[in-house]
PDB file of C-alpha atoms in Angstrom:
ATOM      1  CA  MET A 968      -0.120   0.105  -0.005  1.00 37.00           C
ATOM      2  CA  SER A 969       2.874   2.182   0.347  1.00 37.00           C
ATOM      3  CA  PRO A 970       2.886   3.667  -3.599  1.00 42.00           C
ATOM      4  CA  PHE A 971      -0.585   4.839  -2.486  1.00 43.00           C
ATOM      5  CA  PRO A 972       0.265   7.484   0.623  1.00 35.00           C
ATOM      6  CA  ARG A 973      -2.233  10.257  -0.537  1.00 38.00           C
ATOM      7  CA  ARG A 974      -4.938   7.464  -1.016  1.00 52.00           C
ATOM      8  CA  VAL A 975      -5.126   5.426   1.786  1.00 51.00           C
ATOM      9  CA  ARG A 976      -5.408   6.863   5.320  1.00 50.00           C
ATOM     10  CA  ALA A 977      -4.109   4.082   7.515  1.00 52.00           C
ATOM     11  CA  GLU A 978      -1.345   1.895   8.023  1.00 57.00           C
ATOM     12  CA  VAL A 979      -1.167  -1.521   6.499  1.00 61.00           C
ATOM     13  CA  ASP A 980       0.006  -3.558   9.591  1.00 62.00           C
ATOM     14  CA  GLY A 981       1.784  -6.441   7.340  1.00 74.00           C
ATOM     15  CA  ALA A 982       0.773  -9.426   5.501  1.00 84.00           C
ATOM     16  CA  THR A 983      -1.117 -12.320   7.839  1.00 91.00           C
ATOM     17  CA  ASP A 984      -0.972 -15.784   7.054  1.00 93.00           C
ATOM     18  CA  HIS A 985      -4.794 -15.717   5.245  1.00 95.00           C
ATOM     19  CA  SER A 986      -4.452 -16.891   1.536  1.00 95.00           C
ATOM     20  CA  THR A 987      -7.192 -17.632  -0.973  1.00 96.00           C
ATOM     21  CA  HIS A 988      -6.453 -18.682  -4.549  1.00 97.00           C
ATOM     22  CA  CYS A 989      -8.595 -17.641  -7.869  1.00 96.00           C
ATOM     23  CA  PRO A 990      -8.078 -19.592 -10.697  1.00 96.00           C
ATOM     24  CA  PHE A 991      -8.090 -16.377 -12.790  1.00 96.00           C
ATOM     25  CA  LYS A 992      -5.929 -14.263 -11.102  1.00 96.00           C
ATOM     26  CA  GLY A 993      -3.342 -16.439  -8.664  1.00 96.00           C
ATOM     27  CA  ASP A 994      -2.962 -16.811  -5.161  1.00 96.00           C
ATOM     28  CA  ALA A 995      -4.251 -13.640  -2.996  1.00 96.00           C
ATOM     29  CA  SER A 996      -2.524 -12.579  -0.074  1.00 93.00           C
ATOM     30  CA  TYR A 997      -4.175 -10.173   3.139  1.00 94.00           C
ATOM     31  CA  TRP A 998      -2.852  -7.377   5.041  1.00 91.00           C
ATOM     32  CA  SER A 999      -4.395  -5.880   8.293  1.00 90.00           C
ATOM     33  CA  VAL A1000      -5.161  -2.320   8.462  1.00 88.00           C
ATOM     34  CA  ARG A1001      -3.998  -0.365  11.924  1.00 85.00           C
ATOM     35  CA  VAL A1002      -5.783   2.816  12.763  1.00 82.00           C
ATOM     36  CA  GLY A1003      -4.516   4.366  16.022  1.00 84.00           C
ATOM     37  CA  ASP A1004      -4.593   1.369  18.478  1.00 89.00           C
ATOM     38  CA  ARG A1005      -7.259  -0.848  16.307  1.00 89.00           C
ATOM     39  CA  VAL A1006      -6.621  -3.682  14.012  1.00 89.00           C
ATOM     40  CA  VAL A1007      -8.324  -4.923  11.258  1.00 91.00           C
ATOM     41  CA  GLU A1008      -7.535  -8.299  10.356  1.00 92.00           C
ATOM     42  CA  ASN A1009      -7.371  -9.524   6.562  1.00 93.00           C
ATOM     43  CA  ALA A1010      -9.216  -6.015   5.705  1.00 92.00           C
ATOM     44  CA  VAL A1011      -6.946  -5.581   2.414  1.00 91.00           C
ATOM     45  CA  TRP A1012      -6.137  -8.290  -0.159  1.00 91.00           C
ATOM     46  CA  GLY A1013      -4.342  -8.509  -3.627  1.00 92.00           C
ATOM     47  CA  TYR A1014      -2.106 -10.454  -5.900  1.00 94.00           C
ATOM     48  CA  PRO A1015       1.588  -9.803  -5.526  1.00 91.00           C
ATOM     49  CA  ALA A1016       2.459 -12.531  -7.938  1.00 94.00           C
ATOM     50  CA  PRO A1017      -0.868 -12.872 -10.371  1.00 96.00           C
ATOM     51  CA  LEU A1018      -1.027 -15.343 -13.034  1.00 97.00           C
ATOM     52  CA  PRO A1019       0.467 -13.747 -16.648  1.00 96.00           C
ATOM     53  CA  GLU A1020      -3.478 -13.160 -17.597  1.00 96.00           C
ATOM     54  CA  ALA A1021      -3.757 -10.976 -14.478  1.00 95.00           C
ATOM     55  CA  GLN A1022      -0.870  -9.071 -14.484  1.00 94.00           C
ATOM     56  CA  TRP A1023      -2.974  -5.616 -14.580  1.00 93.00           C
ATOM     57  CA  SER A1024      -3.585  -6.485 -10.865  1.00 91.00           C
ATOM     58  CA  THR A1025       0.601  -5.966 -10.157  1.00 90.00           C
ATOM     59  CA  GLY A1026       0.799  -3.673  -7.636  1.00 85.00           C
ATOM     60  CA  TYR A1027      -2.928  -3.264  -6.647  1.00 88.00           C
ATOM     61  CA  VAL A1028      -4.679  -4.056  -3.508  1.00 88.00           C
ATOM     62  CA  ALA A1029      -8.461  -3.972  -2.475  1.00 88.00           C
ATOM     63  CA  PRO A1030     -10.167  -3.349   0.968  1.00 88.00           C
ATOM     64  CA  TYR A1031     -13.016  -4.945   1.521  1.00 88.00           C
ATOM     65  CA  PHE A1032     -15.842  -2.502   2.154  1.00 86.00           C
ATOM     66  CA  ALA A1033     -17.709  -4.431   5.132  1.00 87.00           C
ATOM     67  CA  LYS A1034     -14.612  -4.378   6.959  1.00 90.00           C
ATOM     68  CA  MET A1035     -14.337  -0.808   6.976  1.00 87.00           C
ATOM     69  CA  ASP A1036     -16.094   1.869   9.336  1.00 87.00           C
ATOM     70  CA  ARG A1037     -17.180   4.173   6.722  1.00 88.00           C
ATOM     71  CA  TRP A1038     -15.993   5.008   3.517  1.00 86.00           C
ATOM     72  CA  PHE A1039     -15.924   8.250   1.262  1.00 87.00           C
ATOM     73  CA  ASP A1040     -15.884   9.785  -2.081  1.00 86.00           C
ATOM     74  CA  GLU A1041     -13.856  12.915  -1.736  1.00 87.00           C
ATOM     75  CA  ASP A1042     -16.097  14.240   1.356  1.00 90.00           C
ATOM     76  CA  THR A1043     -19.113  12.775   0.437  1.00 86.00           C
ATOM     77  CA  GLU A1044     -19.519   9.344   2.380  1.00 87.00           C
ATOM     78  CA  VAL A1045     -20.559   6.508   0.567  1.00 87.00           C
ATOM     79  CA  PHE A1046     -22.810   3.650   1.133  1.00 83.00           C
ATOM     80  CA  GLY A1047     -23.272   0.174  -0.254  1.00 81.00           C
ATOM     81  CA  HIS A1048     -20.453   0.553  -2.636  1.00 83.00           C
ATOM     82  CA  LEU A1049     -18.860   3.671  -4.645  1.00 84.00           C
ATOM     83  CA  ARG A1050     -20.677   4.719  -7.636  1.00 86.00           C
ATOM     84  CA  ASP A1051     -19.471   4.165 -11.218  1.00 89.00           C
ATOM     85  CA  PRO A1052     -19.823   7.744 -12.908  1.00 89.00           C
ATOM     86  CA  TYR A1053     -20.766   5.638 -16.058  1.00 94.00           C
ATOM     87  CA  HIS A1054     -24.452   4.349 -14.419  1.00 95.00           C
ATOM     88  CA  ARG A1055     -27.258   6.407 -13.985  1.00 95.00           C
ATOM     89  CA  VAL A1056     -30.673   6.598 -12.213  1.00 96.00           C
ATOM     90  CA  ASP A1057     -32.970   9.019 -13.234  1.00 96.00           C
ATOM     91  CA  ALA A1058     -36.516   9.650 -11.754  1.00 97.00           C
ATOM     92  CA  ARG A1059     -39.490  11.077 -13.934  1.00 97.00           C
ATOM     93  CA  PRO A1060     -43.386  11.884 -12.607  1.00 98.00           C
ATOM     94  CA  SER A1061     -45.726  10.111 -14.930  1.00 98.00           C
ATOM     95  CA  SER A1062     -48.887  10.410 -15.685  1.00 98.00           C
ATOM     96  CA  ARG A1063     -49.431   6.712 -17.332  1.00 98.00           C
ATOM     97  CA  ARG A1064     -51.705   4.289 -15.581  1.00 98.00           C
ATOM     98  CA  VAL A1065     -49.788   1.861 -13.193  1.00 98.00           C
ATOM     99  CA  ARG A1066     -51.839  -0.727 -11.660  1.00 98.00           C
ATOM    100  CA  VAL A1067     -50.398  -3.444  -8.994  1.00 98.00           C
ATOM    101  CA  ASN A1068     -52.285  -6.761  -8.440  1.00 97.00           C
ATOM    102  CA  VAL A1069     -51.591  -8.955  -5.491  1.00 96.00           C
ATOM    103  CA  ASN A1070     -52.575 -12.807  -5.866  1.00 95.00           C
ATOM    104  CA  GLY A1071     -55.104 -11.388  -8.454  1.00 94.00           C
ATOM    105  CA  GLU A1072     -56.312  -8.464  -6.607  1.00 95.00           C
ATOM    106  CA  THR A1073     -55.915  -4.698  -7.703  1.00 97.00           C
ATOM    107  CA  VAL A1074     -54.264  -2.807  -4.445  1.00 97.00           C
ATOM    108  CA  ALA A1075     -53.434   0.122  -6.471  1.00 97.00           C
ATOM    109  CA  ASP A1076     -54.534   2.263  -9.462  1.00 98.00           C
ATOM    110  CA  THR A1077     -52.795   5.654 -10.123  1.00 98.00           C
ATOM    111  CA  THR A1078     -51.984   7.912 -12.812  1.00 98.00           C
ATOM    112  CA  GLU A1079     -49.632   9.673 -10.315  1.00 98.00           C
ATOM    113  CA  ALA A1080     -46.538   7.463 -10.397  1.00 98.00           C
ATOM    114  CA  VAL A1081     -42.924   8.287 -10.164  1.00 98.00           C
ATOM    115  CA  VAL A1082     -40.769   5.874 -12.898  1.00 98.00           C
ATOM    116  CA  VAL A1083     -37.310   5.262 -11.903  1.00 98.00           C
ATOM    117  CA  SER A1084     -34.710   4.151 -14.545  1.00 97.00           C
ATOM    118  CA  GLU A1085     -31.730   2.664 -13.820  1.00 96.00           C
ATOM    119  CA  THR A1086     -29.022   1.714 -16.208  1.00 96.00           C
ATOM    120  CA  GLY A1087     -29.155  -2.185 -16.680  1.00 95.00           C
ATOM    121  CA  ALA A1088     -32.246  -2.416 -14.639  1.00 95.00           C
ATOM    122  CA  ALA A1089     -35.873  -2.620 -16.046  1.00 95.00           C
ATOM    123  CA  ASN A1090     -37.793   0.837 -15.153  1.00 97.00           C
ATOM    124  CA  ARG A1091     -39.236   0.166 -11.417  1.00 97.00           C
ATOM    125  CA  TRP A1092     -42.448   2.429 -10.612  1.00 98.00           C
ATOM    126  CA  TYR A1093     -43.288   4.185  -7.172  1.00 98.00           C
ATOM    127  CA  LEU A1094     -46.646   4.815  -6.273  1.00 98.00           C
ATOM    128  CA  PRO A1095     -47.999   7.144  -4.018  1.00 97.00           C
ATOM    129  CA  ILE A1096     -48.620   5.248  -0.471  1.00 94.00           C
ATOM    130  CA  ASP A1097     -51.946   6.199  -0.371  1.00 94.00           C
ATOM    131  CA  ALA A1098     -52.880   4.653  -3.635  1.00 96.00           C
ATOM    132  CA  VAL A1099     -51.661   1.397  -2.393  1.00 96.00           C
ATOM    133  CA  SER A1100     -54.821  -0.138  -0.568  1.00 95.00           C
ATOM    134  CA  ILE A1101     -53.408  -2.875   1.520  1.00 92.00           C
ATOM    135  CA  ASP A1102     -52.140  -1.777   4.900  1.00 93.00           C
ATOM    136  CA  LEU A1103     -48.563  -1.812   4.677  1.00 95.00           C
ATOM    137  CA  THR A1104     -46.249  -2.595   8.247  1.00 96.00           C
ATOM    138  CA  ALA A1105     -42.654  -1.617   8.052  1.00 96.00           C
ATOM    139  CA  THR A1106     -39.729  -4.077   8.487  1.00 96.00           C
ATOM    140  CA  ASP A1107     -36.728  -4.581   9.762  1.00 96.00           C
ATOM    141  CA  THR A1108     -34.989  -5.175   6.576  1.00 97.00           C
ATOM    142  CA  THR A1109     -33.022  -2.348   5.015  1.00 95.00           C
ATOM    143  CA  THR A1110     -30.468  -1.896   2.210  1.00 94.00           C
ATOM    144  CA  HIS A1111     -28.209   0.851   1.018  1.00 91.00           C
ATOM    145  CA  CYS A1112     -27.980   1.578  -2.459  1.00 91.00           C
ATOM    146  CA  PRO A1113     -25.129   4.428  -3.540  1.00 90.00           C
ATOM    147  CA  TYR A1114     -27.311   5.654  -6.238  1.00 92.00           C
ATOM    148  CA  THR A1115     -30.828   5.763  -4.351  1.00 93.00           C
ATOM    149  CA  GLY A1116     -29.816   6.093  -0.422  1.00 93.00           C
ATOM    150  CA  GLN A1117     -31.337   3.649   2.406  1.00 94.00           C
ATOM    151  CA  THR A1118     -34.750   1.801   1.735  1.00 95.00           C
ATOM    152  CA  THR A1119     -37.297   0.981   4.429  1.00 96.00           C
ATOM    153  CA  TYR A1120     -39.256  -2.494   3.567  1.00 98.00           C
ATOM    154  CA  TRP A1121     -43.009  -3.085   3.791  1.00 97.00           C
ATOM    155  CA  THR A1122     -45.009  -5.905   4.650  1.00 96.00           C
ATOM    156  CA  GLY A1123     -48.313  -6.399   3.303  1.00 94.00           C
ATOM    157  CA  ASP A1124     -51.094  -8.735   2.245  1.00 91.00           C
ATOM    158  CA  GLY A1125     -49.350 -11.247   4.453  1.00 92.00           C
ATOM    159  CA  ILE A1126     -46.244 -10.716   1.990  1.00 96.00           C
ATOM    160  CA  ALA A1127     -42.875 -10.017   4.108  1.00 95.00           C
ATOM    161  CA  ASP A1128     -40.954  -7.055   2.155  1.00 97.00           C
ATOM    162  CA  ILE A1129     -43.449  -6.648  -0.810  1.00 97.00           C
ATOM    163  CA  ALA A1130     -42.648  -3.612  -0.926  1.00 97.00           C
ATOM    164  CA  TRP A1131     -39.985  -0.442  -0.297  1.00 98.00           C
ATOM    165  CA  SER A1132     -39.337   3.395  -0.185  1.00 98.00           C
ATOM    166  CA  TYR A1133     -36.883   5.711   0.441  1.00 97.00           C
ATOM    167  CA  PRO A1134     -37.427   8.119   3.127  1.00 95.00           C
ATOM    168  CA  ASP A1135     -34.660  10.470   2.471  1.00 95.00           C
ATOM    169  CA  PRO A1136     -33.549   9.474  -1.214  1.00 96.00           C
ATOM    170  CA  PHE A1137     -30.508  10.875  -2.551  1.00 92.00           C
ATOM    171  CA  ASP A1138     -29.882  14.191  -4.475  1.00 89.00           C
ATOM    172  CA  GLY A1139     -31.881  13.834  -7.936  1.00 90.00           C
ATOM    173  CA  LEU A1140     -34.145  11.411  -6.641  1.00 95.00           C
ATOM    174  CA  THR A1141     -36.236  13.388  -3.846  1.00 96.00           C
ATOM    175  CA  THR A1142     -39.420  12.720  -6.209  1.00 96.00           C
ATOM    176  CA  ILE A1143     -39.772   9.314  -4.925  1.00 98.00           C
ATOM    177  CA  ALA A1144     -39.747  10.473  -1.134  1.00 96.00           C
ATOM    178  CA  GLY A1145     -43.072   9.130   0.210  1.00 92.00           C
ATOM    179  CA  TYR A1146     -43.757   6.753  -2.494  1.00 98.00           C
ATOM    180  CA  VAL A1147     -43.224   3.125  -2.434  1.00 98.00           C
ATOM    181  CA  SER A1148     -42.383   0.382  -5.206  1.00 98.00           C
ATOM    182  CA  VAL A1149     -44.230  -2.947  -4.683  1.00 97.00           C
ATOM    183  CA  ASP A1150     -41.729  -5.961  -5.692  1.00 96.00           C
ATOM    184  CA  ASP A1151     -43.170  -7.488  -9.388  1.00 94.00           C
ATOM    185  CA  GLY A1152     -40.690 -10.035  -8.771  1.00 94.00           C
ATOM    186  CA  LEU A1153     -42.548 -12.106  -6.151  1.00 95.00           C
ATOM    187  CA  ASP A1154     -45.058 -14.363  -7.702  1.00 95.00           C
ATOM    188  CA  ALA A1155     -47.657 -12.785  -5.978  1.00 95.00           C
ATOM    189  CA  VAL A1156     -47.398  -9.530  -7.467  1.00 97.00           C
ATOM    190  CA  THR A1157     -48.146  -8.309 -11.113  1.00 96.00           C
ATOM    191  CA  VAL A1158     -47.698  -4.129 -12.153  1.00 97.00           C
ATOM    192  CA  THR A1159     -49.165  -3.246 -15.535  1.00 96.00           C
ATOM    193  CA  VAL A1160     -48.437  -0.049 -16.994  1.00 96.00           C
TER     194      VAL A1160
END
């Protein structure tokens, strides 16, 4: 890690005995990271002598995201993973009619949805929470998306985590605050636009 003193604000505490093998890159070595009196074991890994087809990785190391307390991209805290500058997520109000059926029954029918388009993913429809007729109860499930923010998941109609919302979405997506998206990946759910 010494070639990158400006990028790493921690002290690499020497190689550990831990190693793994990748059939594409070779044998990985691991290092611990020391910050003050705290040591995080096997927090960083790399390929000191990679296979010929992975020579590009020589001299590089990668930290485990989950082993660090916090991540920053410059002065902005990062959640989930670093953002890809070529990845877009856009939210736009839509007057198209969106219907949601759960187990064959219509539970939402609105022309006040917000469509979220994300690189490499199908459009996702967010509905005003009061447009959903089933009772939704917040669950303990949460996820973090580096593009949209932290989710709150909801149980409804006896189906756990049937929907999610972003109470405080990141800039550019504030139009989905107070809206909910129903998981059309579940067998019981159909979203029609």
